[in-house]
Amino acid sequence: MTATRVPAKFESMFDDVGIDPTFEAVADESGVDVDEARGVLTGAVDDVETVQKIADTLCVVPEALADLIADR
């Protein structure tokens, strides 16, 4: 199975923490399902706990992640 890259606007965040910029890598590092990771980073999932896990993994506050997802 081929790993799927995250949208380009997120890639620098992944570089900053040394994680491969793929949904599979962030899911693995965050302890969430790949579909949950994909959902959070595409704005389809807004479960607070899942967003927090991914934000923690990327070393950003959830609000900053939400702003980037929403292109604010």
Short mmCIF file of N, CA and C in Angstrom, two decimals:
data_model
loop_
_atom_site.label_atom_id
_atom_site.label_comp_id
_atom_site.label_asym_id
_atom_site.label_seq_id
_atom_site.Cartn_x
_atom_site.Cartn_y
_atom_site.Cartn_z
N MET A 1 0.84 -1.18 0.00
CA MET A 1 0.00 0.00 0.00
C MET A 1 0.89 1.25 0.00
N THR A 2 0.57 2.17 -0.86
CA THR A 2 1.33 3.41 -0.98
C THR A 2 0.82 4.44 0.02
N ALA A 3 1.76 5.09 0.68
CA ALA A 3 1.39 6.14 1.64
C ALA A 3 0.89 7.37 0.87
N THR A 4 -0.06 8.05 1.47
CA THR A 4 -0.65 9.24 0.84
C THR A 4 -0.13 10.50 1.52
N ARG A 5 0.44 11.38 0.72
CA ARG A 5 0.99 12.63 1.26
C ARG A 5 -0.12 13.55 1.74
N VAL A 6 0.20 14.30 2.76
CA VAL A 6 -0.73 15.30 3.29
C VAL A 6 -0.74 16.49 2.33
N PRO A 7 -1.77 17.34 2.40
CA PRO A 7 -1.77 18.55 1.56
C PRO A 7 -0.49 19.37 1.80
N ALA A 8 -0.02 20.00 0.75
CA ALA A 8 1.25 20.74 0.79
C ALA A 8 1.31 21.77 1.92
N LYS A 9 0.18 22.37 2.27
CA LYS A 9 0.21 23.41 3.30
C LYS A 9 0.64 22.87 4.67
N PHE A 10 0.60 21.55 4.87
CA PHE A 10 0.99 20.95 6.13
C PHE A 10 2.43 20.45 6.15
N GLU A 11 3.07 20.34 4.99
CA GLU A 11 4.36 19.66 4.91
C GLU A 11 5.43 20.27 5.80
N SER A 12 5.47 21.59 5.94
CA SER A 12 6.51 22.19 6.78
C SER A 12 6.35 21.79 8.25
N MET A 13 5.11 21.63 8.69
CA MET A 13 4.87 21.17 10.08
C MET A 13 5.49 19.79 10.29
N PHE A 14 5.34 18.93 9.31
CA PHE A 14 5.88 17.58 9.42
C PHE A 14 7.40 17.62 9.41
N ASP A 15 7.97 18.47 8.55
CA ASP A 15 9.42 18.61 8.50
C ASP A 15 9.96 19.09 9.84
N ASP A 16 9.23 20.02 10.48
CA ASP A 16 9.67 20.58 11.76
C ASP A 16 9.80 19.52 12.85
N VAL A 17 8.97 18.48 12.80
CA VAL A 17 9.00 17.45 13.84
C VAL A 17 9.60 16.14 13.35
N GLY A 18 10.07 16.13 12.10
CA GLY A 18 10.76 14.95 11.57
C GLY A 18 9.86 13.77 11.27
N ILE A 19 8.62 14.04 10.87
CA ILE A 19 7.69 12.99 10.51
C ILE A 19 7.48 13.03 9.00
N ASP A 20 7.44 11.86 8.38
CA ASP A 20 7.16 11.78 6.95
C ASP A 20 5.80 12.43 6.70
N PRO A 21 5.67 13.33 5.73
CA PRO A 21 4.41 14.04 5.53
C PRO A 21 3.34 13.19 4.83
N THR A 22 2.94 12.13 5.51
CA THR A 22 1.88 11.27 4.99
C THR A 22 0.82 11.08 6.07
N PHE A 23 -0.39 10.78 5.62
CA PHE A 23 -1.46 10.51 6.58
C PHE A 23 -1.12 9.31 7.43
N GLU A 24 -0.49 8.31 6.84
CA GLU A 24 -0.14 7.09 7.55
C GLU A 24 0.87 7.36 8.67
N ALA A 25 1.85 8.21 8.39
CA ALA A 25 2.88 8.52 9.39
C ALA A 25 2.30 9.30 10.56
N VAL A 26 1.46 10.29 10.28
CA VAL A 26 0.88 11.07 11.37
C VAL A 26 -0.08 10.20 12.18
N ALA A 27 -0.79 9.30 11.53
CA ALA A 27 -1.68 8.40 12.25
C ALA A 27 -0.87 7.51 13.19
N ASP A 28 0.21 6.96 12.67
CA ASP A 28 1.06 6.08 13.47
C ASP A 28 1.66 6.82 14.66
N GLU A 29 2.19 8.00 14.41
CA GLU A 29 2.82 8.80 15.48
C GLU A 29 1.80 9.30 16.50
N SER A 30 0.58 9.56 16.06
CA SER A 30 -0.46 10.12 16.93
C SER A 30 -1.27 9.06 17.66
N GLY A 31 -1.19 7.84 17.17
CA GLY A 31 -1.99 6.77 17.78
C GLY A 31 -3.45 6.82 17.38
N VAL A 32 -3.71 7.33 16.18
CA VAL A 32 -5.08 7.38 15.66
C VAL A 32 -5.15 6.56 14.39
N ASP A 33 -6.36 6.31 13.94
CA ASP A 33 -6.60 5.59 12.69
C ASP A 33 -6.23 6.49 11.50
N VAL A 34 -5.79 5.89 10.41
CA VAL A 34 -5.42 6.66 9.21
C VAL A 34 -6.61 7.49 8.71
N ASP A 35 -7.80 6.91 8.74
CA ASP A 35 -8.97 7.66 8.29
C ASP A 35 -9.25 8.85 9.19
N GLU A 36 -8.99 8.70 10.50
CA GLU A 36 -9.16 9.83 11.42
C GLU A 36 -8.14 10.93 11.11
N ALA A 37 -6.90 10.54 10.89
CA ALA A 37 -5.86 11.52 10.56
C ALA A 37 -6.21 12.25 9.27
N ARG A 38 -6.62 11.51 8.27
CA ARG A 38 -7.01 12.11 7.00
C ARG A 38 -8.20 13.06 7.22
N GLY A 39 -9.16 12.62 8.00
CA GLY A 39 -10.34 13.44 8.28
C GLY A 39 -10.01 14.74 8.98
N VAL A 40 -9.12 14.67 9.97
CA VAL A 40 -8.74 15.89 10.70
C VAL A 40 -8.03 16.86 9.77
N LEU A 41 -7.07 16.36 9.00
CA LEU A 41 -6.28 17.25 8.15
C LEU A 41 -7.01 17.74 6.91
N THR A 42 -8.15 17.16 6.61
CA THR A 42 -8.96 17.66 5.49
C THR A 42 -10.17 18.43 5.99
N GLY A 43 -10.35 18.49 7.30
CA GLY A 43 -11.46 19.24 7.88
C GLY A 43 -12.75 18.47 8.00
N ALA A 44 -12.74 17.18 7.66
CA ALA A 44 -13.96 16.37 7.73
C ALA A 44 -14.23 15.83 9.13
N VAL A 45 -13.21 15.76 9.97
CA VAL A 45 -13.35 15.25 11.34
C VAL A 45 -12.92 16.35 12.29
N ASP A 46 -13.77 16.65 13.27
CA ASP A 46 -13.40 17.68 14.25
C ASP A 46 -13.52 17.18 15.68
N ASP A 47 -13.35 15.87 15.84
CA ASP A 47 -13.36 15.29 17.18
C ASP A 47 -12.21 15.89 17.99
N VAL A 48 -12.55 16.49 19.12
CA VAL A 48 -11.58 17.24 19.92
C VAL A 48 -10.39 16.38 20.33
N GLU A 49 -10.63 15.17 20.77
CA GLU A 49 -9.55 14.30 21.23
C GLU A 49 -8.60 13.93 20.08
N THR A 50 -9.16 13.64 18.93
CA THR A 50 -8.34 13.27 17.78
C THR A 50 -7.53 14.47 17.29
N VAL A 51 -8.16 15.62 17.22
CA VAL A 51 -7.46 16.85 16.83
C VAL A 51 -6.32 17.13 17.80
N GLN A 52 -6.57 16.96 19.09
CA GLN A 52 -5.55 17.20 20.11
C GLN A 52 -4.36 16.27 19.93
N LYS A 53 -4.61 15.00 19.68
CA LYS A 53 -3.52 14.03 19.48
C LYS A 53 -2.65 14.42 18.29
N ILE A 54 -3.29 14.81 17.20
CA ILE A 54 -2.53 15.19 16.02
C ILE A 54 -1.79 16.50 16.25
N ALA A 55 -2.43 17.45 16.89
CA ALA A 55 -1.77 18.72 17.21
C ALA A 55 -0.56 18.48 18.11
N ASP A 56 -0.72 17.62 19.10
CA ASP A 56 0.41 17.29 19.99
C ASP A 56 1.56 16.67 19.21
N THR A 57 1.23 15.78 18.30
CA THR A 57 2.26 15.12 17.49
C THR A 57 3.00 16.13 16.63
N LEU A 58 2.29 17.10 16.09
CA LEU A 58 2.90 18.11 15.23
C LEU A 58 3.44 19.31 16.00
N CYS A 59 3.32 19.25 17.34
CA CYS A 59 3.84 20.30 18.22
C CYS A 59 3.23 21.67 17.92
N VAL A 60 1.91 21.69 17.72
CA VAL A 60 1.18 22.94 17.51
C VAL A 60 -0.04 22.93 18.41
N VAL A 61 -0.57 24.11 18.69
CA VAL A 61 -1.80 24.17 19.46
C VAL A 61 -2.96 23.83 18.53
N PRO A 62 -4.02 23.21 19.05
CA PRO A 62 -5.15 22.82 18.21
C PRO A 62 -5.74 23.98 17.41
N GLU A 63 -5.74 25.17 17.98
CA GLU A 63 -6.31 26.32 17.28
C GLU A 63 -5.50 26.66 16.03
N ALA A 64 -4.17 26.55 16.12
CA ALA A 64 -3.31 26.83 14.96
C ALA A 64 -3.54 25.78 13.88
N LEU A 65 -3.72 24.53 14.29
CA LEU A 65 -4.02 23.47 13.33
C LEU A 65 -5.37 23.73 12.67
N ALA A 66 -6.35 24.13 13.47
CA ALA A 66 -7.69 24.42 12.93
C ALA A 66 -7.64 25.58 11.94
N ASP A 67 -6.85 26.61 12.26
CA ASP A 67 -6.72 27.75 11.35
C ASP A 67 -6.10 27.32 10.02
N LEU A 68 -5.09 26.48 10.08
CA LEU A 68 -4.44 26.01 8.86
C LEU A 68 -5.40 25.15 8.04
N ILE A 69 -6.14 24.30 8.70
CA ILE A 69 -7.11 23.45 8.01
C ILE A 69 -8.14 24.31 7.29
N ALA A 70 -8.59 25.36 7.97
CA ALA A 70 -9.61 26.24 7.40
C ALA A 70 -9.02 27.32 6.48
N ASP A 71 -7.70 27.28 6.28
CA ASP A 71 -7.00 28.27 5.44
C ASP A 71 -7.19 29.69 5.95
N ARG A 72 -7.13 29.85 7.27
CA ARG A 72 -7.28 31.20 7.84
C ARG A 72 -5.92 31.83 8.02
#
